[in-house]
mmCIF file of C-alpha atoms in Angstrom:
data_model
loop_
_atom_site.group_PDB
_atom_site.id
_atom_site.type_symbol
_atom_site.label_atom_id
_atom_site.label_comp_id
_atom_site.label_asym_id
_atom_site.label_seq_id
_atom_site.Cartn_x
_atom_site.Cartn_y
_atom_site.Cartn_z
ATOM 1 C CA MET A 164 22.849 0.506 6.642
ATOM 2 C CA ASN A 165 21.895 3.433 9.324
ATOM 3 C CA LEU A 166 18.032 3.660 8.336
ATOM 4 C CA LYS A 167 17.311 6.140 11.111
ATOM 5 C CA GLU A 168 18.989 8.746 9.482
ATOM 6 C CA LYS A 169 16.297 7.971 6.425
ATOM 7 C CA ILE A 170 13.322 8.912 8.639
ATOM 8 C CA ARG A 171 12.475 12.187 9.063
ATOM 9 C CA GLU A 172 10.747 13.255 12.902
ATOM 10 C CA ILE A 173 7.796 15.882 12.249
ATOM 11 C CA PRO A 174 7.312 17.899 15.920
ATOM 12 C CA ASP A 175 3.095 17.796 16.788
ATOM 13 C CA TRP A 176 1.930 15.895 14.104
ATOM 14 C CA PRO A 177 -0.801 15.036 13.602
ATOM 15 C CA GLU A 178 -1.349 16.657 17.222
ATOM 16 C CA LYS A 179 0.910 18.681 19.550
ATOM 17 C CA GLY A 180 3.428 16.534 21.645
ATOM 18 C CA VAL A 181 3.632 13.675 18.997
ATOM 19 C CA ASN A 182 6.778 13.779 16.977
ATOM 20 C CA PHE A 183 5.833 11.641 13.997
ATOM 21 C CA LYS A 184 8.338 9.223 12.362
ATOM 22 C CA ASP A 185 8.009 9.799 8.535
ATOM 23 C CA ILE A 186 9.041 6.916 6.695
ATOM 24 C CA THR A 187 8.818 8.511 3.320
ATOM 25 C CA PRO A 188 12.589 9.841 2.746
ATOM 26 C CA LEU A 189 13.387 6.150 3.650
ATOM 27 C CA LEU A 190 10.977 4.668 0.741
ATOM 28 C CA GLN A 191 12.336 6.961 -1.832
ATOM 29 C CA ASP A 192 15.737 6.038 -1.384
ATOM 30 C CA LYS A 193 16.032 3.020 -3.019
ATOM 31 C CA GLU A 194 18.734 1.574 -1.218
ATOM 32 C CA ALA A 195 17.178 1.954 1.808
ATOM 33 C CA PHE A 196 14.078 1.054 0.786
ATOM 34 C CA VAL A 197 15.256 -2.504 -0.626
ATOM 35 C CA TYR A 198 17.375 -3.066 2.603
ATOM 36 C CA ALA A 199 14.481 -2.346 5.016
ATOM 37 C CA VAL A 200 12.305 -4.880 2.761
ATOM 38 C CA ASP A 201 14.899 -7.411 2.927
ATOM 39 C CA LYS A 202 16.013 -7.025 6.775
ATOM 40 C CA MET A 203 12.369 -7.166 7.649
ATOM 41 C CA ALA A 204 11.534 -10.294 5.510
ATOM 42 C CA GLU A 205 14.804 -12.257 6.305
ATOM 43 C CA PRO A 206 13.967 -13.517 9.378
ATOM 44 C CA TYR A 207 10.686 -15.636 7.764
ATOM 45 C CA ILE A 208 12.601 -17.071 4.673
ATOM 46 C CA LYS A 209 13.157 -20.624 6.142
ATOM 47 C CA SER A 210 9.743 -20.358 8.164
ATOM 48 C CA LYS A 211 8.031 -19.479 4.855
ATOM 49 C CA PRO A 212 4.251 -18.020 5.838
ATOM 50 C CA ASP A 213 1.814 -18.540 2.929
ATOM 51 C CA LEU A 214 0.142 -15.347 3.616
ATOM 52 C CA ILE A 215 1.385 -11.698 4.175
ATOM 53 C CA VAL A 216 -1.553 -9.682 5.642
ATOM 54 C CA GLY A 217 -0.936 -6.065 5.377
ATOM 55 C CA ILE A 218 -2.905 -2.881 6.864
ATOM 56 C CA ASP A 219 -4.459 0.215 5.615
ATOM 57 C CA ALA A 220 -2.667 1.939 4.042
ATOM 58 C CA ARG A 221 1.057 2.858 4.956
ATOM 59 C CA GLY A 222 1.163 -0.951 6.158
ATOM 60 C CA PHE A 223 0.045 -1.969 2.458
ATOM 61 C CA ILE A 224 3.405 -0.622 1.031
ATOM 62 C CA LEU A 225 5.852 -2.849 3.226
ATOM 63 C CA SER A 226 3.696 -5.567 3.383
ATOM 64 C CA ALA A 227 3.509 -5.774 -0.479
ATOM 65 C CA ALA A 228 6.811 -5.828 -1.023
ATOM 66 C CA ILE A 229 7.499 -8.359 1.562
ATOM 67 C CA ALA A 230 5.012 -10.784 -0.028
ATOM 68 C CA TYR A 231 6.714 -10.426 -3.411
ATOM 69 C CA LYS A 232 10.162 -11.191 -1.972
ATOM 70 C CA LEU A 233 8.706 -14.254 -0.009
ATOM 71 C CA ASN A 234 6.849 -14.941 -3.026
ATOM 72 C CA THR A 235 3.289 -15.282 -0.907
ATOM 73 C CA GLY A 236 -0.250 -13.296 -1.436
ATOM 74 C CA LEU A 237 -1.373 -10.779 0.248
ATOM 75 C CA ALA A 238 -4.162 -10.026 2.118
ATOM 76 C CA LEU A 239 -5.743 -6.679 3.493
ATOM 77 C CA ILE A 240 -7.054 -5.069 6.628
ATOM 78 C CA ARG A 241 -8.965 -1.981 5.793
ATOM 79 C CA LYS A 242 -10.629 0.695 7.758
ATOM 80 C CA LYS A 243 -14.452 0.277 7.908
ATOM 81 C CA GLY A 244 -16.417 0.492 5.017
ATOM 82 C CA LYS A 245 -13.377 0.010 2.125
ATOM 83 C CA LEU A 246 -13.878 -3.742 1.273
ATOM 84 C CA PRO A 247 -16.539 -4.800 -1.148
ATOM 85 C CA PHE A 248 -17.207 -8.150 -0.072
ATOM 86 C CA LYS A 249 -18.430 -10.285 3.105
ATOM 87 C CA THR A 250 -16.414 -9.191 6.158
ATOM 88 C CA LEU A 251 -15.382 -9.384 9.495
ATOM 89 C CA SER A 252 -14.513 -6.895 11.805
ATOM 90 C CA GLU A 253 -12.914 -5.884 14.982
ATOM 91 C CA ASP A 254 -13.531 -2.562 17.220
ATOM 92 C CA TYR A 255 -10.526 -1.271 19.114
ATOM 93 C CA SER A 256 -10.495 1.811 21.308
ATOM 94 C CA LEU A 257 -8.688 5.021 20.690
ATOM 95 C CA GLU A 258 -8.179 7.777 23.562
ATOM 96 C CA TYR A 259 -11.651 9.524 22.400
ATOM 97 C CA ALA A 260 -12.942 7.154 20.001
ATOM 98 C CA VAL A 261 -13.635 3.926 18.915
ATOM 99 C CA ASN A 262 -12.205 2.292 15.083
ATOM 100 C CA THR A 263 -13.054 -0.617 13.405
ATOM 101 C CA ILE A 264 -10.825 -2.549 10.778
ATOM 102 C CA GLU A 265 -12.526 -5.042 8.613
ATOM 103 C CA MET A 266 -10.994 -8.210 6.470
ATOM 104 C CA HIS A 267 -12.799 -9.659 3.886
ATOM 105 C CA GLU A 268 -14.266 -13.485 5.096
ATOM 106 C CA ASP A 269 -12.468 -15.594 2.525
ATOM 107 C CA SER A 270 -8.980 -13.683 3.222
ATOM 108 C CA ILE A 271 -7.174 -16.229 5.017
ATOM 109 C CA SER A 272 -7.741 -20.258 4.797
ATOM 110 C CA PRO A 273 -7.765 -21.895 8.125
ATOM 111 C CA GLY A 274 -4.380 -23.421 8.908
ATOM 112 C CA GLN A 275 -2.483 -20.987 6.799
ATOM 113 C CA LYS A 276 0.937 -19.645 7.850
ATOM 114 C CA VAL A 277 0.238 -15.910 8.327
ATOM 115 C CA LEU A 278 2.688 -13.004 8.619
ATOM 116 C CA ILE A 279 1.204 -9.968 9.565
ATOM 117 C CA VAL A 280 3.379 -6.441 8.426
ATOM 118 C CA ASP A 281 3.229 -2.632 9.318
ATOM 119 C CA ASP A 282 5.241 0.529 9.416
ATOM 120 C CA VAL A 283 4.695 1.369 12.894
ATOM 121 C CA LEU A 284 4.154 -0.257 16.426
ATOM 122 C CA ALA A 285 2.784 2.712 18.517
ATOM 123 C CA THR A 286 -0.016 1.604 21.292
ATOM 124 C CA GLY A 287 -0.685 -1.372 19.855
ATOM 125 C CA GLY A 288 -4.468 -1.292 19.386
ATOM 126 C CA THR A 289 -4.792 -1.875 15.686
ATOM 127 C CA MET A 290 -2.413 -4.826 15.787
ATOM 128 C CA GLU A 291 -4.288 -6.369 18.681
ATOM 129 C CA ALA A 292 -7.689 -5.792 16.754
ATOM 130 C CA THR A 293 -5.772 -7.430 13.276
ATOM 131 C CA LEU A 294 -4.661 -10.713 15.603
ATOM 132 C CA LYS A 295 -8.304 -11.300 16.787
ATOM 133 C CA ILE A 296 -9.698 -11.052 13.387
ATOM 134 C CA ILE A 297 -7.089 -13.805 12.048
ATOM 135 C CA GLU A 298 -7.090 -15.905 14.855
ATOM 136 C CA ARG A 299 -11.108 -16.073 13.890
ATOM 137 C CA CYS A 300 -10.207 -16.888 10.245
ATOM 138 C CA GLY A 301 -8.200 -19.695 11.539
ATOM 139 C CA GLY A 302 -4.921 -18.336 10.391
ATOM 140 C CA TYR A 303 -1.876 -19.645 12.216
ATOM 141 C CA ILE A 304 0.257 -16.472 13.207
ATOM 142 C CA VAL A 305 3.600 -17.278 12.568
ATOM 143 C CA GLY A 306 5.005 -13.667 13.053
ATOM 144 C CA VAL A 307 4.651 -9.936 13.690
ATOM 145 C CA SER A 308 6.572 -7.424 12.092
ATOM 146 C CA PHE A 309 7.021 -3.629 12.438
ATOM 147 C CA LEU A 310 9.697 -1.319 10.602
ATOM 148 C CA ILE A 311 9.249 0.992 13.656
ATOM 149 C CA GLU A 312 9.008 0.641 17.316
ATOM 150 C CA LEU A 313 7.894 3.033 19.648
ATOM 151 C CA GLY A 314 8.994 0.900 22.779
ATOM 152 C CA PHE A 315 8.001 3.938 25.341
ATOM 153 C CA LEU A 316 4.513 3.530 24.264
ATOM 154 C CA GLY A 317 4.506 0.168 25.229
ATOM 155 C CA GLY A 318 2.477 -1.602 22.513
ATOM 156 C CA ARG A 319 3.967 -5.042 22.396
ATOM 157 C CA LYS A 320 2.410 -5.698 25.815
ATOM 158 C CA LYS A 321 -0.607 -5.951 23.749
ATOM 159 C CA LEU A 322 0.497 -8.577 21.385
ATOM 160 C CA GLY A 323 0.789 -11.217 23.957
ATOM 161 C CA ASP A 324 3.100 -14.258 23.300
ATOM 162 C CA TYR A 325 3.350 -13.642 19.336
ATOM 163 C CA SER A 326 6.590 -13.718 17.727
ATOM 164 C CA VAL A 327 7.543 -9.668 17.203
ATOM 165 C CA ASN A 328 9.895 -8.125 15.104
ATOM 166 C CA SER A 329 11.015 -4.525 14.787
ATOM 167 C CA LEU A 330 13.677 -3.567 12.382
ATOM 168 C CA LEU A 331 14.301 0.327 14.498
ATOM 169 C CA THR A 332 13.228 0.950 17.722
ATOM 170 C CA TYR A 333 12.585 4.583 19.303
ATOM 171 C CA GLU A 334 12.368 4.816 22.892
ATOM 172 C CA LYS A 335 11.447 8.346 22.589
ATOM 173 C CA MET B 227 -2.623 -17.190 -16.610
ATOM 174 C CA ASN B 228 -5.909 -16.012 -16.347
ATOM 175 C CA LEU B 229 -5.639 -13.139 -14.033
ATOM 176 C CA LYS B 230 -9.220 -11.951 -14.729
ATOM 177 C CA GLU B 231 -10.236 -15.262 -13.099
ATOM 178 C CA LYS B 232 -9.099 -13.853 -9.899
ATOM 179 C CA ILE B 233 -10.942 -10.801 -10.162
ATOM 180 C CA ARG B 234 -14.310 -10.689 -8.062
ATOM 181 C CA GLU B 235 -17.083 -8.189 -9.392
ATOM 182 C CA ILE B 236 -19.249 -6.846 -6.841
ATOM 183 C CA PRO B 237 -22.468 -5.556 -8.116
ATOM 184 C CA ASP B 238 -23.645 -2.132 -7.310
ATOM 185 C CA TRP B 239 -20.805 -1.185 -5.269
ATOM 186 C CA PRO B 240 -20.212 1.292 -3.786
ATOM 187 C CA GLU B 241 -23.232 2.635 -5.712
ATOM 188 C CA LYS B 242 -25.803 1.542 -7.635
ATOM 189 C CA GLY B 243 -24.821 0.628 -11.164
ATOM 190 C CA VAL B 244 -21.357 0.176 -10.503
ATOM 191 C CA ASN B 245 -19.683 -3.257 -11.129
ATOM 192 C CA PHE B 246 -16.767 -2.894 -8.976
ATOM 193 C CA LYS B 247 -13.563 -5.466 -9.754
ATOM 194 C CA ASP B 248 -12.364 -6.715 -6.538
ATOM 195 C CA ILE B 249 -8.568 -7.679 -6.733
ATOM 196 C CA THR B 250 -8.056 -9.040 -3.143
ATOM 197 C CA PRO B 251 -8.898 -12.450 -4.611
ATOM 198 C CA LEU B 252 -5.947 -11.788 -7.215
ATOM 199 C CA LEU B 253 -3.452 -10.556 -4.385
ATOM 200 C CA GLN B 254 -4.296 -13.262 -1.895
ATOM 201 C CA ASP B 255 -3.106 -16.213 -4.569
ATOM 202 C CA LYS B 256 0.919 -15.696 -4.691
ATOM 203 C CA GLU B 257 1.036 -17.452 -8.283
ATOM 204 C CA ALA B 258 -1.485 -14.199 -9.479
ATOM 205 C CA PHE B 259 0.080 -11.652 -7.137
ATOM 206 C CA VAL B 260 3.522 -12.324 -8.333
ATOM 207 C CA TYR B 261 2.768 -13.338 -12.429
ATOM 208 C CA ALA B 262 0.895 -9.405 -11.718
ATOM 209 C CA VAL B 263 3.590 -7.973 -10.579
ATOM 210 C CA ASP B 264 6.260 -9.219 -12.703
ATOM 211 C CA LYS B 265 4.054 -8.706 -15.740
ATOM 212 C CA MET B 266 3.243 -4.885 -14.809
ATOM 213 C CA ALA B 267 7.211 -4.312 -13.954
ATOM 214 C CA GLU B 268 8.074 -6.323 -17.488
ATOM 215 C CA PRO B 269 8.375 -3.192 -20.069
ATOM 216 C CA TYR B 270 10.203 -0.933 -17.375
ATOM 217 C CA ILE B 271 13.046 -3.201 -16.902
ATOM 218 C CA LYS B 272 15.150 -2.033 -19.789
ATOM 219 C CA SER B 273 14.028 2.003 -19.821
ATOM 220 C CA LYS B 274 14.384 1.711 -15.917
ATOM 221 C CA PRO B 275 12.821 4.390 -13.793
ATOM 222 C CA ASP B 276 14.923 5.790 -11.027
ATOM 223 C CA LEU B 277 11.789 5.830 -8.745
ATOM 224 C CA ILE B 278 8.048 4.336 -8.917
ATOM 225 C CA VAL B 279 5.073 6.774 -7.399
ATOM 226 C CA GLY B 280 2.148 4.765 -5.673
ATOM 227 C CA ILE B 281 -1.372 6.433 -5.245
ATOM 228 C CA ASP B 282 -3.341 6.125 -1.985
ATOM 229 C CA ALA B 283 -4.040 3.026 -0.897
ATOM 230 C CA ARG B 284 -4.875 0.164 -2.911
ATOM 231 C CA GLY B 285 -2.139 1.871 -5.235
ATOM 232 C CA PHE B 286 0.773 1.462 -3.053
ATOM 233 C CA ILE B 287 0.338 -2.551 -2.986
ATOM 234 C CA LEU B 288 1.107 -2.884 -5.999
ATOM 235 C CA SER B 289 3.793 -0.014 -6.810
ATOM 236 C CA ALA B 290 5.777 -0.909 -3.600
ATOM 237 C CA ALA B 291 6.201 -4.259 -4.823
ATOM 238 C CA ILE B 292 6.841 -3.156 -8.562
ATOM 239 C CA ALA B 293 9.383 -0.711 -6.703
ATOM 240 C CA TYR B 294 11.060 -3.709 -5.093
ATOM 241 C CA LYS B 295 10.829 -5.527 -8.424
ATOM 242 C CA LEU B 296 12.701 -3.051 -10.268
ATOM 243 C CA ASN B 297 15.247 -2.064 -7.338
ATOM 244 C CA THR B 298 13.971 1.550 -6.926
ATOM 245 C CA GLY B 299 12.468 3.756 -4.387
ATOM 246 C CA LEU B 300 8.590 4.606 -3.905
ATOM 247 C CA ALA B 301 7.243 7.980 -3.774
ATOM 248 C CA LEU B 302 3.154 8.547 -2.190
ATOM 249 C CA ILE B 303 0.354 10.691 -3.622
ATOM 250 C CA ARG B 304 -1.719 10.735 -0.811
ATOM 251 C CA LYS B 305 -5.377 12.179 0.128
ATOM 252 C CA LYS B 306 -5.522 15.569 1.594
ATOM 253 C CA GLY B 307 -4.199 15.869 5.442
ATOM 254 C CA LYS B 308 -2.292 12.294 5.144
ATOM 255 C CA LEU B 309 1.225 13.159 4.635
ATOM 256 C CA PRO B 310 2.884 15.399 7.272
ATOM 257 C CA PHE B 311 5.825 17.434 5.635
ATOM 258 C CA LYS B 312 5.264 20.145 2.895
ATOM 259 C CA THR B 313 3.093 19.248 -0.042
ATOM 260 C CA LEU B 314 2.274 20.130 -3.177
ATOM 261 C CA SER B 315 -1.604 19.741 -4.247
ATOM 262 C CA GLU B 316 -3.719 19.477 -7.334
ATOM 263 C CA ASP B 317 -7.906 19.142 -7.206
ATOM 264 C CA TYR B 318 -9.519 16.955 -9.821
ATOM 265 C CA SER B 319 -13.385 17.091 -10.232
ATOM 266 C CA LEU B 320 -15.612 14.133 -9.603
ATOM 267 C CA GLU B 321 -19.600 14.007 -10.403
ATOM 268 C CA TYR B 322 -20.771 16.052 -7.669
ATOM 269 C CA ALA B 323 -17.095 16.840 -5.823
ATOM 270 C CA VAL B 324 -13.467 17.982 -5.427
ATOM 271 C CA ASN B 325 -10.860 15.939 -4.370
ATOM 272 C CA THR B 326 -7.841 17.068 -3.655
ATOM 273 C CA ILE B 327 -4.142 14.788 -3.709
ATOM 274 C CA GLU B 328 -1.320 15.923 -2.346
ATOM 275 C CA MET B 329 2.741 14.761 -2.715
ATOM 276 C CA HIS B 330 5.357 15.684 -0.748
ATOM 277 C CA GLU B 331 7.417 18.557 -2.188
ATOM 278 C CA ASP B 332 10.851 16.491 -1.653
ATOM 279 C CA SER B 333 9.353 13.284 -3.136
ATOM 280 C CA ILE B 334 11.271 13.760 -6.776
ATOM 281 C CA SER B 335 14.430 15.313 -7.822
ATOM 282 C CA PRO B 336 14.318 17.203 -11.194
ATOM 283 C CA GLY B 337 15.071 14.792 -13.884
ATOM 284 C CA GLN B 338 14.280 11.722 -12.196
ATOM 285 C CA LYS B 339 12.780 8.742 -14.748
ATOM 286 C CA VAL B 340 8.891 8.254 -12.966
ATOM 287 C CA LEU B 341 6.809 5.879 -13.193
ATOM 288 C CA ILE B 342 3.369 5.676 -11.696
ATOM 289 C CA VAL B 343 1.179 2.829 -10.788
ATOM 290 C CA ASP B 344 -1.912 2.237 -9.782
ATOM 291 C CA ASP B 345 -4.581 -0.471 -9.358
ATOM 292 C CA VAL B 346 -7.471 0.824 -11.634
ATOM 293 C CA LEU B 347 -7.779 3.466 -14.442
ATOM 294 C CA ALA B 348 -11.401 4.724 -14.283
ATOM 295 C CA THR B 349 -12.549 7.952 -15.253
ATOM 296 C CA GLY B 350 -8.507 9.061 -14.955
ATOM 297 C CA GLY B 351 -9.293 12.141 -12.867
ATOM 298 C CA THR B 352 -6.717 10.700 -10.350
ATOM 299 C CA MET B 353 -4.297 9.858 -12.772
ATOM 300 C CA GLU B 354 -4.921 13.421 -14.563
ATOM 301 C CA ALA B 355 -3.941 15.187 -11.255
ATOM 302 C CA THR B 356 -1.274 13.017 -10.386
ATOM 303 C CA LEU B 357 0.856 13.485 -13.530
ATOM 304 C CA LYS B 358 0.363 17.552 -12.741
ATOM 305 C CA ILE B 359 1.882 17.163 -9.526
ATOM 306 C CA ILE B 360 4.877 15.049 -10.628
ATOM 307 C CA GLU B 361 5.230 17.437 -13.949
ATOM 308 C CA ARG B 362 5.127 20.695 -11.508
ATOM 309 C CA CYS B 363 8.299 18.635 -9.239
ATOM 310 C CA GLY B 364 10.328 18.391 -12.539
ATOM 311 C CA GLY B 365 10.010 14.394 -12.690
ATOM 312 C CA TYR B 366 10.195 12.886 -16.056
ATOM 313 C CA ILE B 367 7.331 10.643 -16.818
ATOM 314 C CA VAL B 368 8.588 7.329 -18.303
ATOM 315 C CA GLY B 369 5.012 5.590 -18.096
ATOM 316 C CA VAL B 370 1.718 5.142 -16.299
ATOM 317 C CA SER B 371 0.932 1.637 -15.425
ATOM 318 C CA PHE B 372 -2.214 0.113 -13.989
ATOM 319 C CA LEU B 373 -3.699 -3.598 -13.447
ATOM 320 C CA ILE B 374 -7.353 -2.791 -15.138
ATOM 321 C CA GLU B 375 -8.555 -0.515 -17.286
ATOM 322 C CA LEU B 376 -12.334 0.106 -17.340
ATOM 323 C CA GLY B 377 -12.234 1.085 -21.138
ATOM 324 C CA PHE B 378 -15.850 1.801 -21.677
ATOM 325 C CA LEU B 379 -14.842 4.836 -19.006
ATOM 326 C CA GLY B 380 -12.508 6.720 -21.393
ATOM 327 C CA GLY B 381 -10.268 7.378 -18.747
ATOM 328 C CA ARG B 382 -7.122 6.975 -20.889
ATOM 329 C CA LYS B 383 -8.072 10.425 -23.091
ATOM 330 C CA LYS B 384 -7.428 12.420 -20.055
ATOM 331 C CA LEU B 385 -3.675 11.069 -19.944
ATOM 332 C CA GLY B 386 -2.680 12.776 -23.497
ATOM 333 C CA ASP B 387 0.651 11.266 -25.088
ATOM 334 C CA TYR B 388 1.997 9.465 -21.926
ATOM 335 C CA SER B 389 2.736 5.970 -22.134
ATOM 336 C CA VAL B 390 0.168 4.225 -20.568
ATOM 337 C CA ASN B 391 -0.222 0.366 -19.652
ATOM 338 C CA SER B 392 -2.569 -1.737 -18.459
ATOM 339 C CA LEU B 393 -2.292 -5.505 -17.708
ATOM 340 C CA LEU B 394 -6.300 -6.046 -18.123
ATOM 341 C CA THR B 395 -8.928 -4.102 -20.048
ATOM 342 C CA TYR B 396 -12.439 -4.490 -19.211
ATOM 343 C CA GLU B 397 -14.845 -3.003 -21.995
ATOM 344 C CA LYS B 398 -18.293 -3.316 -19.750
#
């Protein structure tokens, strides 16, 4: 199935010069949605993770469906101030600002095998911070899975030696 | 399975006097998560919806897993300014403010059978606005499904004659 046909490009959004990849047509199409979830889950059926980690907010979509498919739980990475219990946090830099992500401190048991799922790998800043939080919790990261990788932004370099899978790659 | 044991109550969050129901322990527990998705999906296996609508942000989790389970697509309701394409919007009132939700105008084809999924029914304001947007798109709403209903807030009264299912109800 050609999933790229189901991804809509939106020029100059959210700011001028960015060619945004809108995944909503893919999500709305049942064949494309189920196919994408199955293909993203496939490499992890044998090395079964104990837990999926999903990232606020669009990352919740694919991570939850993959958790259901792989019969695991789901832990959440959220933007600062959204989680009600005790949290661990990590800052990461954007071009002109610093963002903070948080995870509940009891999200992961030490030694649990964790698969991280997000929709898009862009510059890799959020994922780099996510990896740090999960390591601090003692999670064993079995992989990082993206629906889309924007290869021309080079985010993969920030993810070190972790096993990274992307279903779709764009080079421009 | 007693799912309420997996829901953590957080006193005075996000503000004084609110006893917040934190679903993250349920999501992290694979048996509880898969059981909750299966039980929420069960009433709709026969009257199979064409599309699930999920609500930003925690609502994306259960809606995506239910969409995968029922083999349907997923359309998104988001807070204002988050969707990149042409949108329909609806305002709804909070105690001291007005919020706006949006949906892409091509999310639903007229006549599609739509199941709406969210995590919590509180005062019902978001869901009331969601119902209006979906009706404007010509969607046929087969049901509204919540993991949790805060019965003491009376939100169900705002949802008219729609078929509403809640897996867990709290009366205080």
